[in-house]
Coordinates of C-alpha atoms and ligand atoms in Angstrom, one line a residue:
Chain E
M1 CA 66.5 287.3 80.1
I2 CA 64.4 284.1 79.7
R3 CA 66.6 281.2 78.4
E4 CA 65.2 278.5 76.2
F5 CA 65.2 274.8 77.5
G6 CA 67.6 273.5 75.0
P7 CA 70.4 271.0 74.7
N8 CA 72.8 273.1 77.0
E9 CA 70.2 273.1 79.7
I10 CA 69.7 269.4 79.4
I11 CA 73.4 268.9 79.6
F12 CA 73.7 271.2 82.7
I13 CA 71.1 269.1 84.4
A14 CA 72.5 265.8 83.3
M15 CA 76.0 266.9 84.5
A16 CA 74.5 267.5 88.0
I17 CA 73.8 263.8 88.2
R18 CA 77.3 263.2 89.2
W19 CA 76.9 265.2 92.5
T20 CA 73.8 263.1 93.2
I21 CA 75.9 260.0 92.6
A22 CA 78.7 261.5 94.6
L23 CA 76.5 262.3 97.6
S24 CA 74.8 258.9 97.5
A25 CA 78.1 257.3 97.4
I26 CA 79.5 259.2 100.4
A27 CA 76.2 258.5 102.3
F28 CA 76.2 254.8 101.3
V29 CA 79.8 254.2 102.2
G30 CA 79.6 256.2 105.4
G31 CA 76.2 254.7 106.2
G32 CA 77.8 251.2 105.6
I33 CA 80.5 251.7 108.1
G34 CA 78.1 253.3 110.6
G35 CA 75.3 250.8 109.9
L36 CA 77.6 248.0 110.6
I37 CA 78.6 249.5 113.9
I38 CA 75.0 250.2 114.8
A39 CA 73.8 246.7 113.8
L40 CA 76.6 245.1 115.8
M41 CA 75.7 247.3 118.8
R42 CA 72.1 246.2 118.4
V43 CA 73.0 242.5 118.6
S44 CA 75.5 243.0 121.4
D45 CA 75.4 241.3 124.7
R46 CA 75.8 244.6 126.5
P47 CA 72.4 246.3 127.3
V48 CA 74.1 249.7 127.2
L49 CA 75.3 249.3 123.6
R50 CA 72.0 248.0 122.6
A51 CA 70.1 250.9 124.2
L52 CA 72.4 253.5 122.6
A53 CA 72.0 251.9 119.1
L54 CA 68.2 251.7 119.6
G55 CA 68.0 255.3 120.6
F56 CA 70.0 256.4 117.6
I57 CA 67.7 254.3 115.2
R58 CA 64.6 255.6 116.8
L59 CA 65.8 259.2 116.5
F60 CA 66.6 259.0 112.7
Q61 CA 63.6 256.8 111.8
G62 CA 61.2 259.1 113.8
T63 CA 62.2 262.4 112.1
P64 CA 62.0 263.5 108.5
L65 CA 65.2 263.4 106.6
L66 CA 64.7 267.1 105.7
M67 CA 64.8 268.0 109.5
Q68 CA 67.9 266.0 109.9
L69 CA 69.5 267.9 107.0
F70 CA 68.5 271.3 108.5
I71 CA 69.6 270.3 112.0
V72 CA 73.1 269.1 110.8
Y73 CA 73.4 272.2 108.5
F74 CA 72.6 274.7 111.3
G75 CA 74.2 272.7 113.9
L76 CA 77.5 272.8 112.1
N77 CA 77.3 276.6 112.6
I78 CA 76.7 276.3 116.2
V79 CA 79.6 274.1 116.9
G80 CA 81.8 276.5 115.1
L81 CA 82.4 274.6 111.9
P82 CA 81.9 276.3 108.4
T83 CA 78.4 275.9 107.2
S84 CA 79.0 274.0 103.9
P85 CA 76.2 272.2 102.1
W86 CA 78.7 269.5 101.1
I87 CA 79.6 268.8 104.8
A88 CA 76.1 269.1 106.0
A89 CA 74.6 266.9 103.4
G90 CA 77.3 264.3 103.7
V91 CA 77.1 264.1 107.4
A92 CA 73.3 264.2 107.7
L93 CA 72.8 261.5 105.0
T94 CA 75.6 259.3 106.5
L95 CA 73.9 259.4 109.9
H96 CA 70.5 258.8 108.2
A97 CA 71.9 255.9 106.3
S98 CA 73.7 254.5 109.3
A99 CA 70.5 254.3 111.3
F100 CA 68.4 252.6 108.4
L101 CA 71.2 250.2 107.3
G102 CA 71.9 249.5 111.1
E103 CA 68.3 248.4 111.5
I104 CA 68.1 246.4 108.2
W105 CA 71.4 244.6 108.9
R106 CA 70.3 243.9 112.5
G107 CA 67.4 242.0 111.1
C108 CA 69.7 240.1 108.7
I109 CA 72.2 239.2 111.5
E110 CA 69.3 237.9 113.6
A111 CA 67.9 236.0 110.6
V112 CA 71.1 233.7 110.9
P113 CA 69.9 230.7 112.7
P114 CA 70.9 230.8 116.5
G115 CA 72.5 227.3 116.1
Q116 CA 75.3 229.0 114.1
T117 CA 76.2 231.2 117.0
E118 CA 76.0 228.2 119.4
A119 CA 78.2 226.1 117.2
A120 CA 80.8 229.0 117.0
N121 CA 80.7 229.5 120.7
A122 CA 80.9 225.8 121.4
L123 CA 84.1 225.7 119.1
A124 CA 85.7 228.5 121.3
Y125 CA 85.7 231.1 118.5
S126 CA 86.3 234.6 119.6
Y127 CA 83.7 237.2 119.1
G128 CA 85.7 238.5 116.0
V129 CA 86.0 235.1 114.4
R130 CA 82.3 234.3 115.1
M131 CA 81.1 237.6 113.4
R132 CA 83.6 237.9 110.6
N133 CA 83.8 234.2 109.5
V134 CA 80.5 232.8 110.6
I135 CA 77.6 235.2 111.1
L136 CA 78.3 238.2 108.9
P137 CA 79.0 236.2 105.7
Q138 CA 75.7 234.5 106.1
A139 CA 73.9 237.8 107.1
A140 CA 75.4 239.5 104.0
R141 CA 73.7 237.1 101.6
I142 CA 70.3 237.9 103.1
A143 CA 71.2 241.7 103.2
V144 CA 72.0 242.2 99.6
A145 CA 68.4 242.7 98.4
P146 CA 67.2 244.9 101.2
T147 CA 70.4 247.0 101.0
T148 CA 70.0 247.6 97.4
G149 CA 66.5 248.6 98.0
F150 CA 67.6 251.2 100.6
L151 CA 70.3 252.5 98.3
V152 CA 67.4 253.5 95.9
Q153 CA 65.7 255.3 98.8
L154 CA 68.9 257.0 99.6
I155 CA 69.5 258.2 96.1
K156 CA 66.0 259.7 96.0
G157 CA 66.6 261.1 99.5
T158 CA 69.6 263.1 98.3
S159 CA 67.2 265.3 96.4
L160 CA 66.3 267.0 99.7
A161 CA 69.9 268.3 100.0
S162 CA 69.0 270.8 97.3
I163 CA 67.1 272.7 100.0
I164 CA 70.3 273.4 101.9
G165 CA 71.8 274.6 98.8
F166 CA 73.7 271.5 97.5
T167 CA 73.8 271.6 93.8
E168 CA 72.8 268.1 92.8
L169 CA 70.2 266.9 90.2
T170 CA 67.1 268.5 91.8
R171 CA 68.9 271.8 92.5
A172 CA 70.2 271.9 89.0
G173 CA 66.7 271.5 87.7
Q174 CA 65.4 274.2 89.9
I175 CA 68.2 276.6 88.6
I176 CA 67.2 275.8 85.0
S177 CA 63.5 276.0 85.8
N178 CA 64.0 279.4 87.2
A179 CA 65.9 280.6 84.2
T180 CA 63.5 279.0 81.6
F181 CA 60.1 279.4 83.3
Q182 CA 59.4 275.9 82.1
P183 CA 59.1 274.1 85.4
F184 CA 56.9 271.1 84.1
L185 CA 59.3 270.2 81.3
V186 CA 62.4 270.7 83.4
I187 CA 61.2 268.8 86.5
S188 CA 60.0 266.0 84.3
T189 CA 63.5 265.7 82.8
V190 CA 64.9 265.6 86.3
A191 CA 62.5 262.9 87.3
V192 CA 63.5 260.9 84.2
L193 CA 67.1 261.1 85.2
Y194 CA 66.3 259.8 88.7
F195 CA 64.4 257.0 87.2
I196 CA 67.2 256.1 84.9
L197 CA 69.5 256.0 88.0
C198 CA 67.1 254.1 90.3
W199 CA 65.2 251.7 88.1
P200 CA 68.1 249.4 87.2
L201 CA 68.9 249.2 91.0
S202 CA 65.3 248.4 91.8
L203 CA 65.3 245.7 89.2
L204 CA 68.5 244.2 90.5
A205 CA 67.1 244.3 94.1
R206 CA 64.0 242.4 93.0
R207 CA 66.0 239.9 91.2
M208 CA 68.2 239.3 94.0
E209 CA 65.3 239.0 96.4
R210 CA 63.8 236.3 94.2
R211 CA 67.0 234.5 93.9
F212 CA 67.4 234.6 97.7
A213 CA 63.8 233.4 98.2
R214 CA 64.6 230.5 95.9
A215 CA 67.8 229.7 97.6
T216 CA 66.3 229.6 101.0
A217 CA 63.3 227.6 99.9
R218 CA 65.6 224.8 99.0
Chain A
M1 CA 75.9 200.6 146.7
R2 CA 72.4 200.5 145.1
N3 CA 70.5 201.6 148.0
G4 CA 67.9 204.3 148.5
L5 CA 70.1 207.2 149.1
P6 CA 68.8 210.5 147.6
S7 CA 70.0 210.8 144.0
H8 CA 72.5 213.7 144.5
S9 CA 74.4 212.0 147.2
R10 CA 74.4 208.8 145.2
N11 CA 76.0 210.4 142.2
L12 CA 79.4 210.8 143.6
R13 CA 79.4 207.1 145.0
F14 CA 78.4 205.7 141.6
N15 CA 81.2 207.4 140.2
S16 CA 83.5 205.8 142.4
M17 CA 81.7 202.6 141.7
A18 CA 82.9 202.8 138.0
N19 CA 86.3 203.1 139.4
M20 CA 85.7 200.2 141.8
N21 CA 84.6 198.0 138.9
A22 CA 87.7 198.7 137.2
N23 CA 90.3 198.0 139.9
G24 CA 88.2 196.0 142.2
K25 CA 88.1 198.4 145.3
S26 CA 86.2 201.3 146.1
H27 CA 87.6 204.8 147.0
P28 CA 85.7 207.4 148.9
P29 CA 84.9 210.4 146.6
A30 CA 87.1 212.9 148.4
Q31 CA 90.2 210.9 147.7
M32 CA 89.3 210.7 144.0
A33 CA 89.0 214.4 143.6
Q34 CA 92.4 215.0 145.1
G35 CA 94.1 212.1 143.3
A36 CA 96.2 212.2 140.1
T37 CA 93.1 211.9 138.1
A38 CA 90.7 214.7 139.0
P39 CA 87.3 214.1 137.4
A40 CA 87.1 215.2 133.8
I41 CA 83.9 216.9 134.6
E42 CA 82.4 217.6 138.0
M43 CA 79.0 219.3 138.6
I44 CA 78.3 220.2 142.2
G45 CA 74.8 221.3 143.3
I46 CA 73.8 222.9 140.0
D47 CA 70.6 225.0 139.8
K48 CA 69.6 226.4 136.5
W49 CA 66.7 228.8 136.2
F50 CA 65.1 230.2 133.0
G51 CA 63.3 233.1 134.6
G52 CA 60.8 231.6 137.0
F53 CA 61.3 228.1 135.6
Q54 CA 63.9 225.8 137.3
A55 CA 65.4 223.6 134.5
L56 CA 68.0 222.0 136.7
K57 CA 67.6 221.1 140.3
N58 CA 70.6 220.4 142.5
V59 CA 72.4 218.4 139.7
N60 CA 75.5 216.5 140.9
L61 CA 77.6 214.6 138.4
S62 CA 81.2 213.5 138.3
V63 CA 82.6 212.1 135.1
Q64 CA 86.1 210.3 135.1
P65 CA 88.5 210.8 132.2
S66 CA 87.6 208.4 129.4
E67 CA 84.2 207.6 131.0
K68 CA 81.2 207.4 128.8
I69 CA 77.9 208.7 130.1
V70 CA 74.5 208.5 128.5
I71 CA 71.8 210.8 129.6
C72 CA 68.2 209.9 128.7
G73 CA 64.9 211.2 130.0
P74 CA 61.6 212.7 128.7
S75 CA 61.6 215.8 126.5
G76 CA 62.0 218.9 128.5
S77 CA 63.6 217.1 131.4
G78 CA 66.7 219.3 131.3
K79 CA 69.2 217.0 129.4
S80 CA 70.2 219.6 126.9
T81 CA 70.5 222.1 129.6
L82 CA 72.7 220.0 131.7
I83 CA 75.3 219.5 128.9
R84 CA 75.0 223.1 127.7
C85 CA 76.0 224.2 131.2
I86 CA 79.3 222.2 130.9
N87 CA 80.5 224.4 128.0
Q88 CA 78.8 227.4 129.3
L89 CA 76.2 227.9 126.6
E90 CA 74.0 228.3 129.6
T91 CA 75.0 230.1 132.8
I92 CA 74.0 228.6 136.1
Q93 CA 72.6 230.3 139.0
S94 CA 74.3 228.1 141.7
G95 CA 76.7 225.4 142.2
E96 CA 80.1 224.8 140.7
I97 CA 81.4 223.1 137.6
R98 CA 84.9 221.8 137.4
I99 CA 86.7 220.7 134.3
D100 CA 89.9 218.7 135.1
G101 CA 89.6 219.8 138.6
K102 CA 89.5 223.5 137.6
A103 CA 86.4 225.6 138.4
L104 CA 84.8 227.3 135.4
A105 CA 85.0 231.1 135.5
S106 CA 82.6 233.5 133.9
D107 CA 85.0 235.9 132.1
A108 CA 85.1 235.7 128.4
A109 CA 88.7 234.5 128.2
S110 CA 88.2 231.8 130.7
I111 CA 85.0 230.6 129.0
R112 CA 86.9 230.3 125.7
A113 CA 89.8 228.5 127.3
A114 CA 87.5 226.0 128.8
R115 CA 85.5 225.5 125.6
R116 CA 88.7 224.6 123.7
D117 CA 88.8 221.3 125.6
I118 CA 85.1 220.6 125.1
G119 CA 83.7 219.6 121.8
M120 CA 80.0 219.6 121.1
V121 CA 77.7 218.0 118.6
F122 CA 74.2 219.3 118.1
Q123 CA 71.0 217.7 117.1
Q124 CA 70.7 220.0 114.1
F125 CA 74.5 219.6 113.1
N126 CA 74.9 223.4 112.8
L127 CA 77.5 223.2 110.1
F128 CA 78.4 226.6 108.6
P129 CA 76.4 226.5 105.3
H130 CA 78.7 229.1 103.5
L131 CA 81.9 227.1 104.0
T132 CA 83.0 223.8 102.4
I133 CA 83.3 220.7 104.6
L134 CA 87.1 221.2 104.8
E135 CA 86.6 224.9 105.6
N136 CA 84.2 224.0 108.4
C137 CA 87.0 221.9 109.8
M138 CA 89.8 224.3 109.3
L139 CA 88.3 227.4 110.7
G140 CA 88.9 226.6 114.3
P141 CA 92.4 225.3 114.0
V142 CA 93.4 228.4 112.0
K143 CA 91.6 231.1 113.9
V144 CA 91.5 229.6 117.4
A145 CA 94.4 227.3 117.6
G146 CA 96.6 229.5 115.5
K147 CA 97.8 226.7 113.2
S148 CA 99.0 227.4 109.6
R149 CA 96.7 226.7 106.8
E150 CA 98.7 223.6 105.7
E151 CA 98.7 222.2 109.2
A152 CA 94.9 222.9 109.7
E153 CA 94.2 221.3 106.3
R154 CA 96.2 218.2 107.3
I155 CA 94.2 218.1 110.6
G156 CA 90.9 218.6 108.8
R157 CA 91.5 215.9 106.3
S158 CA 92.8 213.5 108.9
Y159 CA 89.5 213.8 110.9
L160 CA 87.4 213.7 107.8
E161 CA 89.2 210.4 107.1
R162 CA 88.3 209.2 110.6
V163 CA 84.5 209.9 110.2
R164 CA 84.9 208.2 106.8
I165 CA 84.0 211.0 104.4
P166 CA 87.3 212.3 103.2
E167 CA 85.9 212.5 99.6
Q168 CA 83.4 215.1 100.6
A169 CA 86.0 217.7 101.7
D170 CA 85.3 220.3 98.9
K171 CA 81.4 220.0 99.0
Y172 CA 79.1 222.3 100.9
P173 CA 77.0 221.0 103.8
A174 CA 73.8 221.3 101.9
Q175 CA 75.1 218.8 99.3
L176 CA 75.6 216.0 102.1
S177 CA 73.1 213.7 103.7
G178 CA 72.1 214.3 107.3
G179 CA 74.2 211.5 108.4
Q180 CA 77.2 212.8 106.5
Q181 CA 76.6 216.3 107.9
Q182 CA 76.5 215.0 111.4
R183 CA 79.8 213.1 110.9
V184 CA 81.3 216.3 109.6
A185 CA 80.1 218.1 112.7
I186 CA 81.9 215.5 114.8
A187 CA 85.1 215.9 112.7
R188 CA 84.9 219.6 113.1
A189 CA 84.7 219.3 116.8
L190 CA 87.5 216.8 116.9
C191 CA 89.7 219.2 114.9
M192 CA 89.9 221.3 118.0
Q193 CA 91.4 218.3 119.7
P194 CA 89.1 218.4 122.7
K195 CA 89.4 216.2 125.9
I196 CA 85.7 216.0 126.3
M197 CA 82.9 215.5 123.7
L198 CA 79.3 216.4 124.4
F199 CA 76.5 215.0 122.1
D200 CA 73.0 216.4 122.3
E201 CA 70.7 214.0 120.6
P202 CA 73.0 213.6 117.7
T203 CA 70.9 211.1 115.8
S204 CA 67.4 212.5 116.5
A205 CA 67.2 214.6 113.5
L206 CA 68.4 211.9 111.1
D207 CA 66.5 209.5 108.9
P208 CA 66.5 206.0 110.4
E209 CA 68.9 204.6 107.8
M210 CA 71.5 207.2 108.8
V211 CA 71.5 206.8 112.5
N212 CA 73.9 203.9 112.6
E213 CA 76.7 205.5 110.6
V214 CA 76.7 208.3 113.2
L215 CA 76.5 205.9 116.1
D216 CA 79.4 203.9 114.6
T217 CA 81.5 207.0 114.5
M218 CA 80.7 207.7 118.1
I219 CA 81.5 204.1 119.1
D220 CA 84.8 204.5 117.3
L221 CA 85.5 207.6 119.3
A222 CA 84.6 206.0 122.5
S223 CA 87.0 203.1 122.0
D224 CA 89.7 205.7 121.6
G225 CA 89.3 206.7 125.2
M226 CA 87.5 210.0 124.6
T227 CA 85.5 211.3 127.6
M228 CA 81.9 211.4 126.4
I229 CA 78.5 212.6 127.6
C230 CA 75.9 211.6 125.2
V231 CA 72.2 212.7 125.4
T232 CA 70.5 210.0 123.3
H233 CA 67.7 207.5 123.5
E234 CA 69.6 204.9 121.3
M235 CA 69.6 202.2 123.9
G236 CA 71.8 199.9 121.9
F237 CA 74.4 202.5 121.9
A238 CA 74.0 203.0 125.6
R239 CA 74.3 199.4 126.3
S240 CA 77.5 198.9 124.2
V241 CA 79.4 202.1 125.1
A242 CA 78.1 203.7 128.3
D243 CA 79.8 203.2 131.6
R244 CA 76.8 204.8 133.2
V245 CA 73.3 205.7 132.1
I246 CA 71.6 208.7 133.8
F247 CA 67.9 209.2 133.8
M248 CA 66.6 212.8 134.2
D249 CA 63.1 214.0 134.8
H250 CA 61.9 217.5 135.7
G251 CA 65.4 218.9 136.0
E252 CA 66.7 216.3 138.4
I253 CA 68.9 213.2 138.1
I254 CA 66.5 210.6 139.1
E255 CA 68.6 207.4 138.7
E256 CA 71.9 206.3 137.4
N257 CA 73.5 202.9 137.0
A258 CA 75.6 200.8 134.8
P259 CA 73.7 200.1 131.5
D260 CA 72.7 196.5 132.2
A261 CA 71.4 197.2 135.6
F262 CA 69.8 200.4 134.4
F263 CA 67.9 198.7 131.6
E264 CA 67.1 195.4 133.3
A265 CA 66.3 196.6 136.8
P266 CA 65.4 200.2 136.9
K267 CA 64.7 201.3 140.4
H268 CA 62.3 204.2 140.0
A269 CA 58.8 204.0 138.7
R270 CA 59.4 207.1 136.5
T271 CA 62.5 205.4 134.9
R272 CA 60.4 202.2 134.3
T273 CA 57.6 204.3 132.7
F274 CA 60.0 206.1 130.5
L275 CA 61.9 203.0 129.4
G276 CA 58.5 201.4 128.6
Q277 CA 57.7 204.3 126.3
I278 CA 60.8 204.3 124.3
A279 CA 61.1 200.6 124.0
Ligands
LIG1 N1 66.3 229.3 126.6 C1 65.2 228.8 127.3 N2 64.4 229.7 127.9 C2 63.3 229.3 128.7 N3 63.1 228.0 129.0 C3 64.0 227.1 128.5 C4 65.0 227.5 127.7 N4 65.8 226.4 127.2 C5 65.1 225.3 127.8 N5 64.1 225.8 128.6 C6 63.2 224.9 129.4 O1 63.9 224.1 130.2 C7 63.4 222.8 130.2 C8 64.5 221.8 129.8 O2 64.9 222.0 128.5 P1 65.9 221.1 127.8 O3 67.2 221.1 128.6 O4 66.1 221.6 126.4 O5 65.2 219.7 127.9 P2 65.6 218.3 127.1 O6 66.9 218.5 126.3 O7 65.7 217.4 128.2 O8 64.4 218.1 126.2 C9 62.2 222.7 129.2 O9 61.0 222.8 130.1 C10 62.4 223.9 128.3 O10 61.2 224.4 127.9
LIG2 MG1 67.3 218.6 124.3

């Protein structure tokens, strides 16, 4: 039976937005933790840590997100874990975000003038104090805008999780599209919903970028 | 004393000369090293390479407690490198550095322990821009020396008082003039209660009208008996404060002498050329 594309269908799609948000949040929080570790490894004094982090970043920057989703999805099966779209999408997007945020934040840490590290060292601060109290707070200000920009990418990237069967916004759209045979209308609706989610963030990122540019110009 | 010995063997002797001036008789260097007052800083045969470039060549320097040393020399002669080796911002390839008679070690804990006794002031101030003036001063006492916040604040305010800017405590570095920022940097270093202070061209980045306020702070510190090594081309400061002036060129200590003799009768042609340029 062919369904009409009516209010119920729109509500069904709109409700799926929470899974897009949930998956984005998991990947962003997980990627935030992973990214901080990767970024700190990248600026470490130890060549081994630097090389490991660089390899991780290259791997995830050099392969499509879709392949990363597939590999984690099927890889879970191989290591004997249940093949769940939730776990696979969560893990794959977390690793993906870790690599990208790691690289973004490495740049932000390195943008803090080297004199700050020297002053902290000369004052006998430990590594922890130097990072927590001196370097990272300054890097964080630089990082706000590019990090928000990456969050927008990440939200859009979650749409690929539909392919491994994760029912988020895009997959909900496909389901309705298959039932109503009105793909153009349905997918357009989905796109509008993504836009409503991402556009304010993009605006925010741009505004923060401008504010930062002004602050550093002073 | 002022004969033509090669510079590295002369260094230790000049050191004892400072002592001799004070008490009227000379001691051989070996005796000094073992005595109750080990040198505050002793650099023995230091070589420093940046890749294939040798920035320090067999540098020997001994600094007694409370002694004030001024280092001058052309840009790129290794002045910064020399003092940065003392607090291990740079690693040396050969030689030995002793602080209070104790050889520096290269493990992280020893490096930090040694740095606690050595304050450093940089040309570019290097204040932490996201912290207030008082927070800049308190961070070390709280996080490194383990003091309570109240105690750290008391220490911070007392040193801001000493550098004569207590009223700026709650401002951020960017709100201060260069001279004020440099005085905060001095206060921040003093809050760690160091035994030695290193200054790397502390007035070179300042507008001329702010140079004196920083020099006055340094003179004040010197009169308190702080052991100081100052890289500076401020010759007035060198004359009034320094026990010895050292001239470096191409990574070597070329000449060192008491300030009057150094400025009035430089022995080496390179020193004379240099003094002619900065005068
Ligand atoms: N990190 C570094 N890497 C390579 N060369 C350096 C580095 N730091 C200093 N140098 C070189 O060492 C020499 C001495 O530098 P420096 O001690 O800063 O001189 P000064 O303070 O007397 O101007 C210069 O030729 C400089 O280019
Ligand atoms: Mg220098």
